Short mmCIF file of C-alpha atoms and ligand atoms in Angstrom, two decimals:
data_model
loop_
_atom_site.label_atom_id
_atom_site.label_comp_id
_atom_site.label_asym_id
_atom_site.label_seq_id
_atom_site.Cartn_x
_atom_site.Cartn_y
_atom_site.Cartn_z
CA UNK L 266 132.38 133.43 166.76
CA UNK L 267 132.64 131.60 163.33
CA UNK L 268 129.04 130.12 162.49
CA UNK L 269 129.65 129.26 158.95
CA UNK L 270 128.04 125.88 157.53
CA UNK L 271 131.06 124.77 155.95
CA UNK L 272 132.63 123.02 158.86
CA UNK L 273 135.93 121.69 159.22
CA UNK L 274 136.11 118.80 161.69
CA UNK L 275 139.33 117.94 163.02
CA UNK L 276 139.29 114.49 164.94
CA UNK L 277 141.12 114.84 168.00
CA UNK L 278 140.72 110.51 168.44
CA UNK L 279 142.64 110.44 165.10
CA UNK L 280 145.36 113.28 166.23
CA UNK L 281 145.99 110.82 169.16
CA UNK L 282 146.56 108.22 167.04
CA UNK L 283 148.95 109.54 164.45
CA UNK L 284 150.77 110.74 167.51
CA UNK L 285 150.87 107.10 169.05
CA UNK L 286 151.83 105.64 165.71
CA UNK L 287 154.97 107.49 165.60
CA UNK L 288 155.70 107.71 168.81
CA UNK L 289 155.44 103.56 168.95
CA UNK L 290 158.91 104.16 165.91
CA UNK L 291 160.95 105.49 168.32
CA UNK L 292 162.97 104.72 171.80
CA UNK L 293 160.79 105.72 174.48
CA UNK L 294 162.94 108.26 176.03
CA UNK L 295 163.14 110.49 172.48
CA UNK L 296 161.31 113.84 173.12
CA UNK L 297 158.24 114.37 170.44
CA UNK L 298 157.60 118.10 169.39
CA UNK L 299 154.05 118.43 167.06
CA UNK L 300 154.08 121.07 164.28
CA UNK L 301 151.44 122.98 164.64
CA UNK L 302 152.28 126.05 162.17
CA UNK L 303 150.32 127.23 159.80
CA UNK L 304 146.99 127.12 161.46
CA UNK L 305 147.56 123.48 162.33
CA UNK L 306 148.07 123.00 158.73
CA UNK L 307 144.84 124.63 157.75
CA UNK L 308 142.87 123.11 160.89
CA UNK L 309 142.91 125.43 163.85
CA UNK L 310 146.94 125.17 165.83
CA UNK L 311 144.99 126.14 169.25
CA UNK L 312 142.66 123.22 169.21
CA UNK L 313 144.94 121.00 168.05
CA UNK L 314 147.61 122.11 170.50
CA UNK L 315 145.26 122.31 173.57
CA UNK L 316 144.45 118.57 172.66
CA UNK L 317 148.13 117.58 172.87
CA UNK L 318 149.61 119.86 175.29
CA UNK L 319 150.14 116.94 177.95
CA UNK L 320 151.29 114.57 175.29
CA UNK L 321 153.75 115.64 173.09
CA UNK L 322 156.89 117.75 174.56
CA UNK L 323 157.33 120.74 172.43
CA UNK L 324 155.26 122.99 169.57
CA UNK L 325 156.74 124.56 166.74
CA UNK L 326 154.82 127.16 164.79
CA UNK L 327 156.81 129.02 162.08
CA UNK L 328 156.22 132.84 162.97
CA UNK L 329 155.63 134.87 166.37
CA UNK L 330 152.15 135.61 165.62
CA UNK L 331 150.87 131.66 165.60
CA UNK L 332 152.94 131.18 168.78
CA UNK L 333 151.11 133.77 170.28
CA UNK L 334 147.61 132.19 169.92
CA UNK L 335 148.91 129.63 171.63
CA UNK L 336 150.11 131.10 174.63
CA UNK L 337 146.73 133.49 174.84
CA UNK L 338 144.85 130.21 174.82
CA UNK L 339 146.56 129.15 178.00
CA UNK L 340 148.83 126.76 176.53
CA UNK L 341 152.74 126.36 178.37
CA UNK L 342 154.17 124.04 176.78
CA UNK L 343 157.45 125.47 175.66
CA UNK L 344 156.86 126.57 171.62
CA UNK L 345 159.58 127.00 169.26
CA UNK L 346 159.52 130.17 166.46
CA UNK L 347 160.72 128.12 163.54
CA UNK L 348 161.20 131.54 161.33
CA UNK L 349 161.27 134.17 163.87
CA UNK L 350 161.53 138.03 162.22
CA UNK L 351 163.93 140.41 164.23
CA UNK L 352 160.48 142.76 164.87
CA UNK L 353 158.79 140.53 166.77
CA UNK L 354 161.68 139.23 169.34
CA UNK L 355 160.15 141.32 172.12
CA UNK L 356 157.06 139.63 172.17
CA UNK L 357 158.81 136.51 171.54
CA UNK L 358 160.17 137.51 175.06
CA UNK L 359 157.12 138.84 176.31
CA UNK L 360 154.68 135.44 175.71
CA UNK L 361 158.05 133.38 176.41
CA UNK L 362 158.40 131.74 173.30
CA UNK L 363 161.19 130.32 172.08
CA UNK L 364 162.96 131.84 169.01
CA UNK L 365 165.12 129.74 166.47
CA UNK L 366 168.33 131.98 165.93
CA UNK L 367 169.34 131.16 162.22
CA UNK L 368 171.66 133.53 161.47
CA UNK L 369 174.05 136.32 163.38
CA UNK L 370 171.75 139.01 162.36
CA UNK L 371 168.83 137.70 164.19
CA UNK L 372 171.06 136.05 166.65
CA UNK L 373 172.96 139.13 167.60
CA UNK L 374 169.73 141.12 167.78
CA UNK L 375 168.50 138.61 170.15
CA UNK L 376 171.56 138.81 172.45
CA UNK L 377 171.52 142.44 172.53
CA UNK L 378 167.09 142.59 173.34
CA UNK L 379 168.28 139.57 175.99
CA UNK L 380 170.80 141.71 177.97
CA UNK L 381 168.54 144.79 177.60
CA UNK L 382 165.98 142.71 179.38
CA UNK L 383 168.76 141.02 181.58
CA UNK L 384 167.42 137.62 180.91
CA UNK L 385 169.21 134.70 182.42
CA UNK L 386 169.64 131.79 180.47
CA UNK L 387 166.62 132.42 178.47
CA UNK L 388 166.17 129.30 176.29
CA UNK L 389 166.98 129.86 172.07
CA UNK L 390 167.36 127.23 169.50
CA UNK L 391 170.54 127.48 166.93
CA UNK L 392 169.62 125.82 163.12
CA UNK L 393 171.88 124.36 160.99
CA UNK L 394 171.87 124.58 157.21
CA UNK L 395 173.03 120.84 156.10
CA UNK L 396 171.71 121.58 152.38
CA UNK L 397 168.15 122.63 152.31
CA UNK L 398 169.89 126.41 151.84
CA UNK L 399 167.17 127.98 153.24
CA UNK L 400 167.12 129.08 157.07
CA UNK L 401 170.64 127.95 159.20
CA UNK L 402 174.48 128.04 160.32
CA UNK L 403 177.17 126.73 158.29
CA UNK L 404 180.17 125.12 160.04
CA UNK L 405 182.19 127.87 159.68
CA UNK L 406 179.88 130.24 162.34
CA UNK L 407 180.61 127.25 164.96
CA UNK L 408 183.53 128.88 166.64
CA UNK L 409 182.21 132.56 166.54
CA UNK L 410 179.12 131.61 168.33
CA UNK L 411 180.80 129.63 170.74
CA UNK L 412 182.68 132.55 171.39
CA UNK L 413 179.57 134.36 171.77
CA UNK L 414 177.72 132.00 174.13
CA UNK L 415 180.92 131.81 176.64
CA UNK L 416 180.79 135.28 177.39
CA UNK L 417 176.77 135.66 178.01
CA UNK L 418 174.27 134.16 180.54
CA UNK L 419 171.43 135.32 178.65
CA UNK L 420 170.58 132.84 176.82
CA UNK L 421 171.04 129.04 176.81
CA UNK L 422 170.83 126.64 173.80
CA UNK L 423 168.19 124.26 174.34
CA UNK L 424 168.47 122.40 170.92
CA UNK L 425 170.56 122.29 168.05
CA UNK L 426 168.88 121.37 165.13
CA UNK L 427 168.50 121.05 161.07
CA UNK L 428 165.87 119.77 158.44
CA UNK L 429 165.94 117.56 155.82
CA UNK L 430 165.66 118.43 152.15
CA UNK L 431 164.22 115.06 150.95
CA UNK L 432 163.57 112.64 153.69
CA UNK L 433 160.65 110.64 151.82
CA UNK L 434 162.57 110.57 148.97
CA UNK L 435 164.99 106.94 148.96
CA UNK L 436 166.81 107.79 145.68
CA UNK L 437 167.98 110.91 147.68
CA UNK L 438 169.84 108.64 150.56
CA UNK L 439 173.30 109.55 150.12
CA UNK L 440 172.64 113.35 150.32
CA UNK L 441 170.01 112.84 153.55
CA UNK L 442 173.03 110.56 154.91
CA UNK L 443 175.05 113.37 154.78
CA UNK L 444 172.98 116.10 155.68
CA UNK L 445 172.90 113.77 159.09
CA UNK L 446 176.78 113.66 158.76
CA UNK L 447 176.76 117.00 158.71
CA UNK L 448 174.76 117.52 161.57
CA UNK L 449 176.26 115.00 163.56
CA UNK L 450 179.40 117.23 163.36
CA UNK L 451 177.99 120.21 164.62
CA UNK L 452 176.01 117.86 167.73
CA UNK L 453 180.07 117.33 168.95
CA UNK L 454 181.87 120.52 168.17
CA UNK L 455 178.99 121.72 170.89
CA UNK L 456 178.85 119.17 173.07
CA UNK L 457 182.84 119.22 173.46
CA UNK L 458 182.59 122.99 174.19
CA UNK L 459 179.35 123.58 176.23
CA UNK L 460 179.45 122.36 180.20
CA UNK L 461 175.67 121.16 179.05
CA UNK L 462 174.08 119.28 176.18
CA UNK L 463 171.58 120.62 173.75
CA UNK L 464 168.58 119.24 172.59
CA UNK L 465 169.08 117.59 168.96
CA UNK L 466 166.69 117.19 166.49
CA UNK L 467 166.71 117.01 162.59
CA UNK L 468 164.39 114.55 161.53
CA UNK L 469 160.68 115.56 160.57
CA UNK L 470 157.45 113.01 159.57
CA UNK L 471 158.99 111.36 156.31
CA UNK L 472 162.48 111.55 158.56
CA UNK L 473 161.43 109.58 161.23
CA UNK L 474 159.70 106.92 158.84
CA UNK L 475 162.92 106.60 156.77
CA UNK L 476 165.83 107.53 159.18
CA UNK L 477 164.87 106.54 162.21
CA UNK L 478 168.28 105.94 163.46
CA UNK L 479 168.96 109.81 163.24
CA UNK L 480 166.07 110.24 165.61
CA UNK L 481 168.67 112.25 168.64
CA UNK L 482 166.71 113.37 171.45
CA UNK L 483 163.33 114.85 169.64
CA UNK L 484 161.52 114.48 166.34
CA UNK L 485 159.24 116.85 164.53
CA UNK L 486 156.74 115.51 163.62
CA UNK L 487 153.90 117.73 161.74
CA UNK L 488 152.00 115.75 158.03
CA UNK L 489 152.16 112.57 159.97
CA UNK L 490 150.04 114.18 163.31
CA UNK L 491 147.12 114.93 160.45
CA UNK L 492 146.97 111.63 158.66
CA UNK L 493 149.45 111.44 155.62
CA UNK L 494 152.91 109.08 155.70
CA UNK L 495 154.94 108.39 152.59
CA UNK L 496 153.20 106.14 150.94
CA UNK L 497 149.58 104.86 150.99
CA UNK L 498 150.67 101.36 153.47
CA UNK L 499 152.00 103.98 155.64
CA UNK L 500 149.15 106.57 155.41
CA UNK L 501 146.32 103.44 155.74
CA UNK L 502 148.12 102.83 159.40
CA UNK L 503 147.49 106.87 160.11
CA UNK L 504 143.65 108.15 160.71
CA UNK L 505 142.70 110.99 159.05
CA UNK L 506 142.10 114.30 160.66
CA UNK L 507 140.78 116.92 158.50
CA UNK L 508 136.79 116.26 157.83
CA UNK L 509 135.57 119.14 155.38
CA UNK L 510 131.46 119.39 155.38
CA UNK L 511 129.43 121.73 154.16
CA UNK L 512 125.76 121.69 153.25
CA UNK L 513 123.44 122.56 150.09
CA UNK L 514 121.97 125.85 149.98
CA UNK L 515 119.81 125.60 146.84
CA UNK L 516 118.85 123.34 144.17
CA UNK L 517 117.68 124.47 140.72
CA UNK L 518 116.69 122.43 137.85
CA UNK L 519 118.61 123.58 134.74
CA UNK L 520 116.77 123.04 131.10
CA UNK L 521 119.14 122.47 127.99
CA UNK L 522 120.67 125.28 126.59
CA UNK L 523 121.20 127.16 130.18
CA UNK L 524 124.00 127.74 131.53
CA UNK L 525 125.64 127.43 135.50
CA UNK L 526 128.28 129.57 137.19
CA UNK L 527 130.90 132.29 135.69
CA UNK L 528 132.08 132.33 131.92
CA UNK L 529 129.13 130.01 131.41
CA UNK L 530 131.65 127.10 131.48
CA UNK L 531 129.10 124.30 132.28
CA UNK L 532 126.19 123.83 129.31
CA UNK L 533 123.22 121.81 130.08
CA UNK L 534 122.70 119.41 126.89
CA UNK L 535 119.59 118.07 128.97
CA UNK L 536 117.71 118.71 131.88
CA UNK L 537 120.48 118.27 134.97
CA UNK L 538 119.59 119.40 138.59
CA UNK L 539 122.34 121.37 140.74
CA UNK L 540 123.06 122.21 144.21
CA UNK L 541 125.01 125.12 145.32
CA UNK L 542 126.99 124.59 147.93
CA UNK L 543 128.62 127.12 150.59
CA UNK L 544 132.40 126.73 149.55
CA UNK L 545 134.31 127.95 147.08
CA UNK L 546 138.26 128.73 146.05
CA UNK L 547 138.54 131.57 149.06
CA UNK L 548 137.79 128.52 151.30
CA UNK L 549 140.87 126.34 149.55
CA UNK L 550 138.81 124.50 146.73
CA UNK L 551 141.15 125.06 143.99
CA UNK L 552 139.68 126.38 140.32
CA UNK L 553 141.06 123.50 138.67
CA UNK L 554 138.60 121.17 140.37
CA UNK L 555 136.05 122.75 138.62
CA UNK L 556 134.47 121.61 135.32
CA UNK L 557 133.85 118.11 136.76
CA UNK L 558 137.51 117.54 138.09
CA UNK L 559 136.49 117.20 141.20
CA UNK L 560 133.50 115.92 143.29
CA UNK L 561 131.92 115.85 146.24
CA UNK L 562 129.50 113.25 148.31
CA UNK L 563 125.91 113.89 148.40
CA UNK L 564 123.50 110.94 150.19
CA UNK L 565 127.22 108.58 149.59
CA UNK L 566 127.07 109.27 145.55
CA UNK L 567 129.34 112.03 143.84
CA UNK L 568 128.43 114.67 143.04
CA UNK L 569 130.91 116.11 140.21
CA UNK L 570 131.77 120.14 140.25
CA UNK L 571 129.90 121.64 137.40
CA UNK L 572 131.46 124.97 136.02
CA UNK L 573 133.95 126.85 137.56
CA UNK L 574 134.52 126.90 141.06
CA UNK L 575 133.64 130.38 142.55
CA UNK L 576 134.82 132.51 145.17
CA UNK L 577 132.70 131.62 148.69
CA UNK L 578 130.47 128.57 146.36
CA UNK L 579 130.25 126.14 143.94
CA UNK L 580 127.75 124.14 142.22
CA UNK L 581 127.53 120.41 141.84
CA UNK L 582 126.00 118.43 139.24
CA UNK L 583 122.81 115.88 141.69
CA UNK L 584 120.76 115.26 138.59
CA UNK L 585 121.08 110.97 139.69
CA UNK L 586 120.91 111.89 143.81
CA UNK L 587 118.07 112.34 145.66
CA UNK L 588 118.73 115.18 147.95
CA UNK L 589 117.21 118.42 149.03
CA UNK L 590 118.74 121.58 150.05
CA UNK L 591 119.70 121.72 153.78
CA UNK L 592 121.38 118.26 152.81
CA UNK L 593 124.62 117.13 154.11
CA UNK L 594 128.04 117.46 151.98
CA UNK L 595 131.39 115.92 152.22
CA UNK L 596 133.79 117.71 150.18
CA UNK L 597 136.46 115.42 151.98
CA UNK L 598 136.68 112.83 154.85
CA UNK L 599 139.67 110.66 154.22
CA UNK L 600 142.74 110.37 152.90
CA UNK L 601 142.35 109.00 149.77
CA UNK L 602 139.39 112.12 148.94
CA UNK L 603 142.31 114.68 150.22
CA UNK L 604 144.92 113.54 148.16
CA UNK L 605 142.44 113.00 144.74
CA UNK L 606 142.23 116.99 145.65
CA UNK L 607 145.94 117.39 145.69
CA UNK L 608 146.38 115.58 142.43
CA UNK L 609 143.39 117.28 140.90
CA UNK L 610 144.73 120.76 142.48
CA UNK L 611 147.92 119.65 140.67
CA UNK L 612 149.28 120.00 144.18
CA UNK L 613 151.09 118.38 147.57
CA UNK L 614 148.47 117.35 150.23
CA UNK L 615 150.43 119.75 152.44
CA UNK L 616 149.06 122.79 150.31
CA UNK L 617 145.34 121.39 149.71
CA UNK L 618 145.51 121.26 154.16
CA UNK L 619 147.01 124.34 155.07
CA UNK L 620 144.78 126.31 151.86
CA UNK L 621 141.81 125.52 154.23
CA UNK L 622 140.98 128.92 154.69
CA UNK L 623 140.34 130.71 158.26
CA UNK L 624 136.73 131.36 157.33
CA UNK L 625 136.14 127.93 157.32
CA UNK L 626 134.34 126.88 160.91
CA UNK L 627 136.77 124.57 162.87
CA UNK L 628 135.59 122.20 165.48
CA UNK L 629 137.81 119.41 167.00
CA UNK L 630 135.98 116.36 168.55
CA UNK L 631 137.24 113.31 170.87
C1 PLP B 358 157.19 122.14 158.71
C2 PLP B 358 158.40 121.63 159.36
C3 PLP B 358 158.42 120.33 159.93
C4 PLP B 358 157.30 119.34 159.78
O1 PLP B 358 157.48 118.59 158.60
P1 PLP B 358 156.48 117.41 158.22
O2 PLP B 358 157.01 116.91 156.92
O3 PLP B 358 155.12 118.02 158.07
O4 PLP B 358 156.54 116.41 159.31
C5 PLP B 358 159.55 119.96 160.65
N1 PLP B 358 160.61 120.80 160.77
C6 PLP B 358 160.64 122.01 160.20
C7 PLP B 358 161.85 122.87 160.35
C8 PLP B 358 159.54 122.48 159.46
O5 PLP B 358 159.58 123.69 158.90
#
């Protein structure tokens, strides 16, 4: 039971939302799966996925372990293992997940756990590298494992699919044209030679904004569920998700000449009042927000970040607010505040998310 101050607030009204925004892009019959990986970037994935699990199609988490969670927490909507390891295929099995075979060595270790198990068309995913280079088939494995998959009822493919190296990026068309190219090819060579048809999918948030055309039969769709599109006219038509609030533990009055926080970085030059507040860079509030980089809202004023930001606190320069400990905080609660973090963290708004850290409470409301 997490009872810690510092709340994070995820806003299931908004999730629904986002997820009506995009699905409102595409034909009504294409199949929506919701990223939930990485702790719902840095919310809670079995919150967020118990709010969608009767409106969105699939889950993807990236490892065994997150898929898990899911399943524990009742959910049975089918989940696909973005990044499965070969160690954790049993349990894969076991909570009936569904494992993304990238490769022959984790394919052919899954083939031999399936007939071990005598599974019958147990449902796998096959990836296809188009250019990211980082998890997939190349054209050349198309024949072998269609060789493979004629001479086993074990498993069945339920998608073929591949991910885009730079779908919000325009200057990068040609290569995201043919990375769909690409994967276009492989859609046929396995639709001529299975008696069934696959799943396809290959286009994620930024995808679906800029390709929509390459939409298939699913799109996953993971930033844009939480609130962030390509650009700001896109992200003002998303609501935002993630609601970090903590509250002040203590106030002291500093007098010139004292110092706050480690390496004395912050100098009084006059008499300034601080608040300490209950999150610090072990929460996900970067150390280069500190020494007034960043701020957060006290009472609707900010409150800059005096000093350096420490592990589980840091303190907050309220010499012009009125406010008294047991006050309210916002560190963020829009868009605009998360990605001012990002920029200040010299970061991606993916990584300020998803560095929300575990200790952090999480409550979702409707
Ligand atoms: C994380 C991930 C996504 C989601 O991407 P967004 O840009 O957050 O929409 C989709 N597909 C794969 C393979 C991923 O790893």
């Amino acid at each position: 039971m997490n009872n810690h101050v510092t709340v994070l607030e995820i806003d299931g009204n908004a999730l629904e939302h986002n997820l009506h925004y995009f699905k409102q892009k595409l034909k009504p019959e294409t199949k929506i799966l919701a990223v939930v990986k990485a702790f719902g970037y840095g919310s809670d994935g079995v919150k967020v996925a118990d709010f969608l699990k009767d409106k969105v199609d699939y889950f993807a988490v990236a490892y065994a372990s997150e898929g898990i969670a899911l399943r524990e927490a009742n959910i049975n909507t089918p989940i696909l293992v973005l990044h499965p390891q070969i160690p954790t295929l049993a349990d894969i099995v076991t909570y009936k997940l569904e494992p993304n075979l990238y490769c022959f060595k984790v394919f052919d270790a899954f083939l031999k756990l399936a007939d071990e198990e005598s599974l019958i068309d147990y449902p796998i995913h096959l990836k296809f590298n188009t250019g990211l280079n980082r998890l997939g088939f190349k054209h050349a494995d198309i024949s072998k494992i269609l060789a493979c998959l004629k001479e086993t009822n074990h498993i069945k493919v339920q998608s073929l699919f591949s991910h885009l190296a730079a779908s919000e990026d325009l200057n990068e068309r040609d290569f995201t044209t043919n990375q769909i190219a690409n994967f276009t090819y492989v859609a046929q060579e396995f639709y001529k030679n299975l008696s069934y048809e696959p799943i396809l999918h290959v286009l994620n948030t930024s995808g679906v904004v800029n390709y929509s055309d390459a939409q298939f039969n699913m799109v996953r769709i993971g930033i844009g569920l939480y609130g962030f599109g390509n650009d700001a006219k896109e992200t003002s038509q998303l609501k935002n998700t993630h609601n970090l609030t903590s509250i002040i533990s203590q106030i002291h009055s500093i007098e010139p000449g004292e110092t706050v926080g480690y390496n004395r970085a912050f100098i009084a030059t006059e008499t300034v009042k601080s608040a300490t507040i209950p999150v610090g860079h072990a929460d996900g509030i970067s150390r280069r927000l500190g020494n007034k980089k960043g701020f957060v809202l006290i009472n609707n004023q900010k409150a800059p970040i005096i000093g350096n930001v420490c592990m589980d606190m840091i303190m907050v320069d309220v010499t012009k607010i009125e406010c008294k400990e047991g006050d309210n905080v916002i560190i963020f609660n829009n868009q605009e505040m998360i990605k001012n973090i990002a920029m200040l963290s010299e970061t991606i708004v993916y990584e300020t998310l998803t560095a929300i850290s575990p200790r952090v409470k999480k409550i979702l409301t409707k």
